[in-house]
């Protein structure tokens, strides 16, 4: 895993100059009107990786259209999917 520093969208405009031009250009090219450069990327590498299985598993984690439409208050009311997986 690797961190790339803070999201530029979280910085004041004058702080952008503290980051390399390539990083600023990439952020500008992929800029979302609401979220700016706030994204997460997952990369899996392994011999014999079941790519379709991973995509299917990750897709099953996405909110449904109904859940997405409920907004943040609706998301907070969803059951904790990790409750049974994590030790208290």
Short mmCIF file of C-alpha atoms in Angstrom, two decimals, residues 18-87:
data_model
loop_
_atom_site.label_atom_id
_atom_site.label_comp_id
_atom_site.label_asym_id
_atom_site.label_seq_id
_atom_site.Cartn_x
_atom_site.Cartn_y
_atom_site.Cartn_z
CA UNK A 18 4.02 22.56 -2.94
CA UNK A 19 3.32 19.49 -5.12
CA UNK A 20 4.99 18.42 -8.39
CA UNK A 21 3.50 19.70 -11.66
CA UNK A 22 2.68 16.14 -12.80
CA UNK A 23 0.59 15.55 -9.65
CA UNK A 24 -1.27 18.83 -10.14
CA UNK A 25 -1.89 18.08 -13.83
CA UNK A 26 -3.19 14.58 -13.06
CA UNK A 27 -5.53 15.99 -10.42
CA UNK A 28 -6.81 18.63 -12.83
CA UNK A 29 -7.41 16.08 -15.63
CA UNK A 30 -9.39 13.74 -13.38
CA UNK A 31 -11.13 16.47 -11.36
CA UNK A 32 -14.67 15.69 -10.23
CA UNK A 33 -16.99 18.71 -9.70
CA UNK A 34 -18.02 17.50 -6.23
CA UNK A 35 -15.11 15.37 -5.00
CA UNK A 36 -12.15 16.99 -6.72
CA UNK A 37 -9.23 14.54 -6.80
CA UNK A 38 -10.60 12.44 -3.94
CA UNK A 39 -10.45 8.87 -5.24
CA UNK A 40 -9.30 5.48 -4.03
CA UNK A 41 -7.57 3.00 -6.30
CA UNK A 42 -7.10 -0.70 -5.67
CA UNK A 43 -4.54 -2.72 -7.60
CA UNK A 44 -4.24 -6.49 -7.26
CA UNK A 45 -1.30 -8.40 -8.71
CA UNK A 46 -0.63 -12.12 -8.47
CA UNK A 47 0.00 -15.10 -10.69
CA UNK A 48 -3.27 -16.84 -11.55
CA UNK A 49 -5.37 -14.06 -10.07
CA UNK A 50 -9.14 -14.56 -10.42
CA UNK A 51 -9.82 -11.10 -11.86
CA UNK A 52 -13.50 -11.80 -12.56
CA UNK A 53 -14.00 -13.10 -9.02
CA UNK A 54 -12.39 -10.00 -7.53
CA UNK A 55 -14.52 -7.69 -9.68
CA UNK A 56 -17.65 -9.62 -8.67
CA UNK A 57 -16.73 -9.43 -4.98
CA UNK A 58 -15.97 -5.70 -5.15
CA UNK A 59 -19.15 -5.00 -7.13
CA UNK A 60 -21.15 -6.75 -4.39
CA UNK A 61 -19.81 -4.17 -1.92
CA UNK A 62 -21.27 -1.20 -3.81
CA UNK A 63 -24.40 0.56 -2.64
CA UNK A 64 -27.56 -0.22 -4.58
CA UNK A 65 -29.28 2.69 -6.34
CA UNK A 66 -31.84 2.75 -3.51
CA UNK A 67 -29.12 2.82 -0.82
CA UNK A 68 -27.21 5.51 -2.69
CA UNK A 69 -30.37 7.61 -3.00
CA UNK A 70 -30.90 7.43 0.78
CA UNK A 71 -27.86 9.68 1.29
CA UNK A 72 -25.46 9.75 4.21
CA UNK A 73 -28.14 9.42 6.89
CA UNK A 74 -29.39 6.27 5.16
CA UNK A 75 -25.86 4.86 4.85
CA UNK A 76 -25.25 5.36 8.55
CA UNK A 77 -28.36 3.26 9.28
CA UNK A 78 -27.04 0.27 7.29
CA UNK A 79 -25.80 -2.71 9.33
CA UNK A 80 -22.05 -2.89 9.99
CA UNK A 81 -20.76 -5.34 7.38
CA UNK A 82 -17.52 -5.87 9.33
CA UNK A 83 -19.05 -6.51 12.74
CA UNK A 84 -18.70 -10.30 12.51
CA UNK A 85 -15.23 -10.12 10.94
CA UNK A 86 -13.43 -7.92 13.46
CA UNK A 87 -12.60 -8.76 17.05
#
